[in-house]
Amino acid sequence: MKTAASQARQNSTTDFLPLEGTDYVEFYVGNAKQAAHYYMSAFGFQALAYSGPQTGHKDRASYAIRQHKLTFVLTTPLRPGNEIAEHLNKHGDGVKALSLRVPDATSAWKETTSRGAKSYLEPVVLKDDDGELVMSGIHTYGDTVHLFIERKNYHGAFMPGYRAWSNPHFKPIDTGLQYVDHCVGNVGWNQMNPWVKFYEDVMGFKNILTFDDEDISTEYSALMSKVMSSGNGFVKFPINEPAEGKKKSQVEEYLEFYNGEGVQHVALATNDIVKTVRELMSRGVEFLQVPTSYYDDLLDRVGQIDEDLAPLRELGILVDRDNEGYLLQLFSKPVEDRPTLFFEIIQRKGAKSFGKGNFKALFEAIEREQEARGNL
Ligand code: FE2
C-alpha cells in the first residue's frame, strides 16, 4: 500500500514537502478569552473549539475560532514557568505557529529535519472519538515555529485535546475574510538571505520576488524583502530585514519591541474589500491612512478598475497593478500596544504581487505613526 508521502513523491519528483495551505495561525497572548472575543467581535470569527483545564491541559487555555477557511488559535499560559509564559514575557502578544496542512506530517518532519531544520515537535499521533490527527513541527526565525498538520483521518471540530465550543447568544456577522494570503517575517540585520536559504533548502520554496532598499525606502524607513513561495503557491512567506536609512527602520522598531525576530503581518484575503473594510472599521479595527492626494492620480497609475473610486477613497483602500492584474489592500495599525503584529486585508484581481507601487505612500504613513510613538 502506498503512503500519502510516497504517492506525493511519485506525483512530483521535486516537491518533497507538499503543502495544502495554511491550517491555522496560533497566537500566544496575555488573555486568550479576551483576545478570542476581539477577533470574533471585530473581525467576524465564530467560536469553534476550546482546550484548557476542562480538557486535560492544566497549564494553558486555547480558543480556536474560524471564518471561512481561516482558523486562528488564541493560547494563553495559566501559570508561569512554561514555554508559553516565557514566550509571552519575552515578546508580548504575537504569532507562535504558522501551521501548514500536509498529507503526511511524519514525512514533512523527516524531510525538513534531514535538510537541516531544528525539530520543535517530533511526529505525534493525537486521538479521540473523532479520529486521529498527526502533528509535527520545526523551528523557523526567532521563536516562531511551523507545525505540520495531517488531518485526513480526523473528523472532529478542530483537533484532539479540544472540545467543540459555541455560544448561541453570540454569533457575530462575518466580515468576508476568507483565507491566509501570506505571512511576513521580520528578521535581523543581514539575516534575510540566510532565511531565504532556509526556506529553499529545508522546505523547497522558491524566491519569487525581491525588493531591495531602492524599492522600499522613503526618507527614513528602509527595508529589504524577499518573497518565498511553496511550489504550488498556496503558502507564501515574505522575509524582511531592516536597511540603512536616515532614521530607524520600521523593521528595527519591530525587532526592538518584539525583542527579536517574528511575524510582522498576516495578510487575510477577501472577495469584497470595500464591504470587509467597512465592517472592520465599524467594529473598531484601526487602519493606516494615506493622504487623500493618493487618489488624485490613482487611475492614471493603475488604469481602469472595477470598483468605484469614492468608497476606496473614503476607506483609504490602496490599489496596485502588475503584469497579471491588480490588487486592493489596506494595512491595520498594530493590534497590540507594542508596535509589532498587524494585519493586511487584500483582494486580488489577477495580481500575484504584493503592492510595490504602494510602498512609498504606505511607509510614509508608518513613519508618521513611528514619529507619534517617538521611535523614529
Ligand atoms: Fe503583505
Short mmCIF file of C-alpha atoms and ligand atoms in Angstrom, two decimals:
data_model
loop_
_atom_site.label_atom_id
_atom_site.label_comp_id
_atom_site.label_asym_id
_atom_site.label_seq_id
_atom_site.Cartn_x
_atom_site.Cartn_y
_atom_site.Cartn_z
CA MET A 1 0.00 0.00 0.00
CA LYS A 2 1.28 3.44 -0.87
CA THR A 3 1.56 6.02 1.89
CA ALA A 4 0.44 9.58 1.17
CA ALA A 5 4.10 10.59 1.22
CA SER A 6 5.19 8.09 -1.40
CA GLN A 7 2.17 8.99 -3.51
CA ALA A 8 3.12 12.66 -3.22
CA ARG A 9 6.72 11.90 -4.14
CA GLN A 10 5.51 9.97 -7.16
CA ASN A 11 3.27 12.88 -8.19
CA SER A 12 6.10 15.33 -8.01
CA THR A 13 9.72 14.36 -8.02
CA THR A 14 10.82 17.77 -6.77
CA ASP A 15 8.19 18.61 -4.14
CA PHE A 16 9.45 16.74 -1.09
CA LEU A 17 7.16 18.87 1.11
CA PRO A 18 3.69 19.03 -0.49
CA LEU A 19 1.65 21.72 1.31
CA GLU A 20 -2.13 22.02 1.10
CA GLY A 21 -2.21 25.54 2.56
CA THR A 22 -2.31 27.24 5.95
CA ASP A 23 -4.10 25.09 8.53
CA TYR A 24 -4.21 27.67 11.33
CA VAL A 25 -2.31 30.59 12.86
CA GLU A 26 -1.66 30.31 16.61
CA PHE A 27 -1.10 33.40 18.73
CA TYR A 28 0.37 33.37 22.25
CA VAL A 29 -1.45 36.13 24.13
CA GLY A 30 -1.83 37.52 27.65
CA ASN A 31 -5.56 36.79 27.86
CA ALA A 32 -6.89 34.31 25.32
CA LYS A 33 -10.51 34.67 26.42
CA GLN A 34 -10.47 38.39 25.65
CA ALA A 35 -8.33 38.04 22.50
CA ALA A 36 -10.78 35.46 21.10
CA HIS A 37 -13.61 37.89 21.81
CA TYR A 38 -11.74 40.69 19.97
CA TYR A 39 -11.23 38.59 16.84
CA MET A 40 -14.83 37.38 16.96
CA SER A 41 -16.46 40.75 17.57
CA ALA A 42 -14.13 42.91 15.48
CA PHE A 43 -13.01 40.51 12.71
CA GLY A 44 -16.15 38.34 12.49
CA PHE A 45 -14.78 34.93 13.50
CA GLN A 46 -17.04 32.23 15.01
CA ALA A 47 -16.36 30.10 18.06
CA LEU A 48 -15.05 26.65 17.05
CA ALA A 49 -13.24 24.75 19.82
CA TYR A 50 -11.76 25.15 23.30
CA SER A 51 -8.88 23.47 25.10
CA GLY A 52 -7.87 24.01 28.74
CA PRO A 53 -8.06 22.52 32.24
CA GLN A 54 -11.50 21.06 31.45
CA THR A 55 -9.97 19.08 28.56
CA GLY A 56 -6.85 17.99 30.41
CA HIS A 57 -4.45 20.89 29.77
CA LYS A 58 -3.58 22.25 33.22
CA ASP A 59 -1.07 24.90 32.11
CA ARG A 60 -2.85 26.66 29.22
CA ALA A 61 -6.13 27.67 27.62
CA SER A 62 -6.69 27.82 23.86
CA TYR A 63 -9.62 29.12 21.84
CA ALA A 64 -9.95 28.12 18.17
CA ILE A 65 -12.08 30.45 16.04
CA ARG A 66 -12.94 30.24 12.36
CA GLN A 67 -14.17 32.31 9.42
CA HIS A 68 -14.45 30.54 6.06
CA LYS A 69 -11.03 28.84 5.52
CA LEU A 70 -9.33 31.00 8.14
CA THR A 71 -8.63 29.48 11.57
CA PHE A 72 -6.96 31.35 14.45
CA VAL A 73 -5.97 29.81 17.79
CA LEU A 74 -5.51 32.11 20.80
CA THR A 75 -3.43 30.48 23.54
CA THR A 76 -2.53 31.83 26.98
CA PRO A 77 -0.48 30.36 29.87
CA LEU A 78 -2.34 29.66 33.12
CA ARG A 79 0.82 29.66 35.22
CA PRO A 80 4.41 30.93 34.95
CA GLY A 81 7.43 28.84 34.04
CA ASN A 82 6.24 27.14 30.86
CA GLU A 83 7.18 27.78 27.23
CA ILE A 84 4.04 29.84 26.59
CA ALA A 85 4.63 32.09 29.61
CA GLU A 86 8.26 32.62 28.60
CA HIS A 87 7.26 33.47 25.02
CA LEU A 88 4.70 35.96 26.28
CA ASN A 89 7.14 37.52 28.74
CA LYS A 90 9.74 37.99 26.01
CA HIS A 91 7.60 39.03 23.05
CA GLY A 92 4.21 40.21 24.27
CA ASP A 93 1.26 39.01 22.22
CA GLY A 94 2.32 37.59 18.86
CA VAL A 95 2.27 34.71 16.40
CA LYS A 96 3.82 31.47 17.69
CA ALA A 97 2.86 28.97 14.98
CA LEU A 98 2.24 29.20 11.26
CA SER A 99 0.66 25.76 10.88
CA LEU A 100 0.63 24.11 7.49
CA ARG A 101 -1.74 21.40 6.24
CA VAL A 102 0.16 18.40 4.86
CA PRO A 103 -0.83 14.98 3.54
CA ASP A 104 1.80 13.33 5.80
CA ALA A 105 3.11 15.09 8.92
CA THR A 106 5.66 12.35 9.65
CA SER A 107 7.19 12.68 6.20
CA ALA A 108 7.12 16.51 6.43
CA TRP A 109 9.12 16.35 9.68
CA LYS A 110 11.61 13.81 8.33
CA GLU A 111 12.14 15.66 5.03
CA THR A 112 12.69 19.05 6.70
CA THR A 113 14.79 17.93 9.68
CA SER A 114 17.00 15.80 7.40
CA ARG A 115 17.64 19.01 5.42
CA GLY A 116 18.73 20.94 8.49
CA ALA A 117 15.54 22.16 10.20
CA LYS A 118 15.66 22.18 14.01
CA SER A 119 12.90 19.97 15.40
CA TYR A 120 10.23 21.61 17.56
CA LEU A 121 7.87 18.65 17.83
CA GLU A 122 8.56 15.07 16.77
CA PRO A 123 5.62 13.48 14.94
CA VAL A 124 2.86 12.66 17.42
CA VAL A 125 -0.48 10.93 16.79
CA LEU A 126 -3.35 12.60 18.69
CA LYS A 127 -6.54 10.55 19.04
CA ASP A 128 -10.06 10.98 20.32
CA ASP A 129 -13.52 9.65 19.43
CA ASP A 130 -13.47 11.68 16.18
CA GLY A 131 -10.38 10.04 14.75
CA GLU A 132 -6.67 10.76 14.74
CA LEU A 133 -4.54 13.69 13.75
CA VAL A 134 -0.79 13.64 13.21
CA MET A 135 1.23 16.71 14.11
CA SER A 136 4.93 17.63 13.96
CA GLY A 137 6.89 20.85 13.96
CA ILE A 138 10.12 22.69 13.16
CA HIS A 139 11.62 25.99 14.27
CA THR A 140 11.88 28.97 11.93
CA TYR A 141 13.02 32.59 12.60
CA GLY A 142 13.03 33.82 16.20
CA ASP A 143 10.80 31.73 18.47
CA THR A 144 8.31 31.15 15.64
CA VAL A 145 7.54 27.59 14.52
CA HIS A 146 5.89 25.75 11.65
CA LEU A 147 3.58 22.94 12.68
CA PHE A 148 2.72 20.27 10.11
CA ILE A 149 -0.89 19.13 10.48
CA GLU A 150 -2.18 15.90 8.92
CA ARG A 151 -5.93 15.75 9.48
CA LYS A 152 -7.22 13.41 6.77
CA ASN A 153 -8.29 10.86 9.42
CA TYR A 154 -9.81 13.40 11.81
CA HIS A 155 -13.45 14.50 11.73
CA GLY A 156 -13.91 16.47 14.99
CA ALA A 157 -14.41 20.22 15.42
CA PHE A 158 -10.69 21.07 15.50
CA MET A 159 -8.25 18.55 16.97
CA PRO A 160 -7.93 16.04 19.81
CA GLY A 161 -7.49 17.82 23.14
CA TYR A 162 -10.14 20.37 22.15
CA ARG A 163 -13.88 20.22 22.64
CA ALA A 164 -16.43 21.91 20.39
CA TRP A 165 -17.23 25.41 21.67
CA SER A 166 -20.04 27.76 20.73
CA ASN A 167 -22.19 30.44 22.31
CA PRO A 168 -25.77 30.52 20.99
CA HIS A 169 -26.12 34.11 22.25
CA PHE A 170 -23.03 35.48 20.44
CA LYS A 171 -22.65 34.83 16.73
CA PRO A 172 -21.00 37.89 15.18
CA ILE A 173 -21.72 38.53 11.49
CA ASP A 174 -18.72 37.55 9.39
CA THR A 175 -16.68 40.24 7.65
CA GLY A 176 -15.93 38.26 4.48
CA LEU A 177 -12.38 37.24 5.43
CA GLN A 178 -11.59 34.03 3.53
CA TYR A 179 -8.07 32.61 3.97
CA VAL A 180 -4.42 33.48 4.71
CA ASP A 181 -2.88 35.07 1.59
CA HIS A 182 0.67 35.39 3.01
CA CYS A 183 2.55 35.78 6.31
CA VAL A 184 5.53 38.14 6.59
CA GLY A 185 8.51 37.63 8.91
CA ASN A 186 10.81 40.36 10.21
CA VAL A 187 14.40 39.16 10.71
CA GLY A 188 17.56 40.91 11.92
CA TRP A 189 20.31 42.76 10.03
CA ASN A 190 21.85 40.53 7.29
CA GLN A 191 19.51 37.68 8.20
CA MET A 192 17.18 37.84 5.18
CA ASN A 193 19.40 35.76 2.88
CA PRO A 194 20.13 33.03 5.45
CA TRP A 195 16.35 32.63 5.99
CA VAL A 196 15.74 32.66 2.22
CA LYS A 197 18.24 29.79 2.01
CA PHE A 198 16.45 28.01 4.89
CA TYR A 199 13.13 28.11 3.01
CA GLU A 200 14.85 26.99 -0.21
CA ASP A 201 16.92 24.17 1.29
CA VAL A 202 14.69 22.94 4.11
CA MET A 203 11.20 23.47 2.67
CA GLY A 204 11.83 23.54 -1.11
CA PHE A 205 10.41 27.07 -1.51
CA LYS A 206 11.36 29.43 -4.35
CA ASN A 207 12.26 33.11 -4.18
CA ILE A 208 9.57 34.63 -6.44
CA LEU A 209 10.10 38.37 -5.81
CA THR A 210 12.80 40.62 -4.38
CA PHE A 211 12.55 44.19 -3.14
CA ASP A 212 15.80 45.97 -2.39
CA ASP A 213 16.27 49.11 -0.36
CA GLU A 214 15.84 51.22 -3.51
CA ASP A 215 12.32 49.83 -3.93
CA ILE A 216 11.39 50.12 -0.28
CA SER A 217 12.76 53.31 1.11
CA THR A 218 11.22 56.60 1.92
CA GLU A 219 13.21 59.32 3.55
CA TYR A 220 13.67 57.15 6.66
CA SER A 221 12.07 53.76 6.90
CA ALA A 222 14.04 51.41 4.66
CA LEU A 223 13.78 47.66 4.45
CA MET A 224 14.62 44.81 2.09
CA SER A 225 12.31 41.90 1.35
CA LYS A 226 12.31 38.58 -0.49
CA VAL A 227 9.11 36.63 -1.09
CA MET A 228 9.38 32.85 -0.64
CA SER A 229 6.69 30.61 -2.11
CA SER A 230 5.85 26.92 -1.94
CA GLY A 231 5.88 25.14 -5.30
CA ASN A 232 2.09 25.29 -5.70
CA GLY A 233 1.92 28.91 -4.45
CA PHE A 234 -0.51 28.03 -1.63
CA VAL A 235 1.95 29.23 1.02
CA LYS A 236 3.89 32.50 0.68
CA PHE A 237 6.33 33.87 3.26
CA PRO A 238 7.94 37.24 2.51
CA ILE A 239 11.03 37.86 4.69
CA ASN A 240 12.00 41.44 5.64
CA GLU A 241 15.23 42.77 7.08
CA PRO A 242 15.99 46.38 8.02
CA ALA A 243 18.05 48.57 5.68
CA GLU A 244 20.08 51.67 6.45
CA GLY A 245 18.03 54.86 6.28
CA LYS A 246 18.26 58.31 7.74
CA LYS A 247 16.48 57.15 10.88
CA LYS A 248 15.21 53.94 12.43
CA SER A 249 13.73 51.35 10.03
CA GLN A 250 10.21 50.11 10.80
CA VAL A 251 11.74 46.59 10.98
CA GLU A 252 14.19 47.77 13.67
CA GLU A 253 11.31 49.21 15.67
CA TYR A 254 9.56 45.82 15.43
CA LEU A 255 12.69 43.87 16.45
CA GLU A 256 13.18 46.16 19.45
CA PHE A 257 9.60 45.85 20.74
CA TYR A 258 9.10 42.16 19.87
CA ASN A 259 12.52 41.52 21.43
CA GLY A 260 13.65 39.50 18.42
CA GLU A 261 12.56 38.15 15.07
CA GLY A 262 8.94 37.24 14.44
CA VAL A 263 5.82 37.56 12.31
CA GLN A 264 5.23 41.16 11.20
CA HIS A 265 1.89 40.76 9.46
CA VAL A 266 -0.63 38.20 8.34
CA ALA A 267 -2.46 39.05 5.10
CA LEU A 268 -6.11 37.99 5.06
CA ALA A 269 -7.91 37.61 1.72
CA THR A 270 -11.40 38.90 0.99
CA ASN A 271 -13.60 38.79 -2.15
CA ASP A 272 -15.05 42.24 -1.41
CA ILE A 273 -12.57 44.56 0.26
CA VAL A 274 -14.94 47.54 0.45
CA LYS A 275 -17.53 45.51 2.37
CA THR A 276 -14.89 43.83 4.57
CA VAL A 277 -13.04 47.04 5.49
CA ARG A 278 -16.28 48.92 6.15
CA GLU A 279 -17.31 46.13 8.58
CA LEU A 280 -13.91 46.00 10.29
CA MET A 281 -13.78 49.79 10.73
CA SER A 282 -17.30 49.94 12.14
CA ARG A 283 -16.25 47.35 14.74
CA GLY A 284 -13.18 49.32 15.84
CA VAL A 285 -10.28 47.94 13.76
CA GLU A 286 -7.90 50.83 13.03
CA PHE A 287 -6.08 51.18 9.70
CA LEU A 288 -3.15 53.20 8.38
CA GLN A 289 -4.34 56.19 6.41
CA VAL A 290 -2.64 57.59 3.32
CA PRO A 291 -3.20 61.25 2.32
CA THR A 292 -6.30 61.77 0.13
CA SER A 293 -3.93 63.07 -2.59
CA TYR A 294 -3.09 59.35 -3.15
CA TYR A 295 -6.41 59.10 -5.03
CA ASP A 296 -5.96 62.19 -7.23
CA ASP A 297 -3.99 60.34 -9.92
CA LEU A 298 -4.72 56.75 -8.86
CA LEU A 299 -6.42 55.71 -12.12
CA ASP A 300 -3.54 57.20 -14.15
CA ARG A 301 -1.19 54.93 -12.18
CA VAL A 302 -3.22 51.69 -12.15
CA GLY A 303 -5.58 52.04 -15.13
CA GLN A 304 -9.24 51.01 -15.15
CA ILE A 305 -10.55 49.08 -12.15
CA ASP A 306 -13.96 47.51 -11.47
CA GLU A 307 -14.50 49.36 -8.19
CA ASP A 308 -15.90 52.86 -7.70
CA LEU A 309 -13.22 55.28 -6.58
CA ALA A 310 -15.38 57.01 -3.94
CA PRO A 311 -15.55 54.15 -1.38
CA LEU A 312 -11.85 53.37 -1.90
CA ARG A 313 -11.02 56.99 -1.10
CA GLU A 314 -13.45 57.09 1.82
CA LEU A 315 -11.96 53.94 3.44
CA GLY A 316 -8.33 54.57 2.40
CA ILE A 317 -8.02 51.34 0.37
CA LEU A 318 -4.86 51.13 -1.76
CA VAL A 319 -4.60 49.77 -5.32
CA ASP A 320 -1.63 48.44 -7.30
CA ARG A 321 -1.24 46.76 -10.67
CA ASP A 322 1.26 44.24 -12.06
CA ASN A 323 1.50 42.36 -15.37
CA GLU A 324 -1.26 39.92 -14.43
CA GLY A 325 -3.89 42.19 -12.94
CA TYR A 326 -4.41 44.40 -9.93
CA LEU A 327 -4.88 44.11 -6.19
CA LEU A 328 -6.57 46.14 -3.47
CA GLN A 329 -5.07 46.24 0.02
CA LEU A 330 -5.13 48.00 3.35
CA PHE A 331 -3.00 47.62 6.48
CA SER A 332 -4.22 47.73 10.05
CA LYS A 333 -2.38 49.52 12.82
CA PRO A 334 -0.63 47.11 15.22
CA VAL A 335 -3.25 45.09 17.13
CA GLU A 336 -1.25 45.24 20.37
CA ASP A 337 0.09 48.18 22.39
CA ARG A 338 3.58 47.21 21.21
CA PRO A 339 4.24 48.26 17.57
CA THR A 340 4.56 44.63 16.45
CA LEU A 341 1.97 42.41 14.69
CA PHE A 342 -0.57 43.92 12.30
CA PHE A 343 -2.92 42.61 9.60
CA GLU A 344 -3.23 43.27 5.88
CA ILE A 345 -6.59 42.95 4.15
CA ILE A 346 -6.12 42.03 0.49
CA GLN A 347 -8.33 41.39 -2.53
CA ARG A 348 -6.57 40.07 -5.62
CA LYS A 349 -7.96 40.74 -9.08
CA GLY A 350 -5.38 38.73 -11.02
CA ALA A 351 -2.27 40.32 -9.49
CA LYS A 352 0.10 37.90 -7.78
CA SER A 353 2.43 40.59 -6.38
CA PHE A 354 2.42 42.46 -3.08
CA GLY A 355 1.66 46.13 -3.79
CA LYS A 356 5.11 47.54 -4.53
CA GLY A 357 3.53 50.67 -6.01
CA ASN A 358 2.03 51.44 -2.59
CA PHE A 359 5.22 51.08 -0.56
CA LYS A 360 6.11 54.78 -0.58
CA ALA A 361 2.68 56.07 0.48
CA LEU A 362 2.39 53.26 2.99
CA PHE A 363 5.80 53.70 4.57
CA GLU A 364 5.26 57.42 4.90
CA ALA A 365 2.08 56.56 6.81
CA ILE A 366 4.06 54.11 9.01
CA GLU A 367 6.70 56.80 9.66
CA ARG A 368 4.02 59.21 10.87
CA GLU A 369 2.94 56.52 13.36
CA GLN A 370 6.56 55.79 14.40
CA GLU A 371 7.11 59.52 14.90
CA ALA A 372 4.00 59.74 17.10
CA ARG A 373 5.37 56.85 19.20
CA GLY A 374 8.76 58.60 19.50
CA ASN A 375 10.51 55.72 17.70
CA LEU A 376 11.79 57.34 14.52
FE FE2 B 1 1.76 41.84 2.85
#
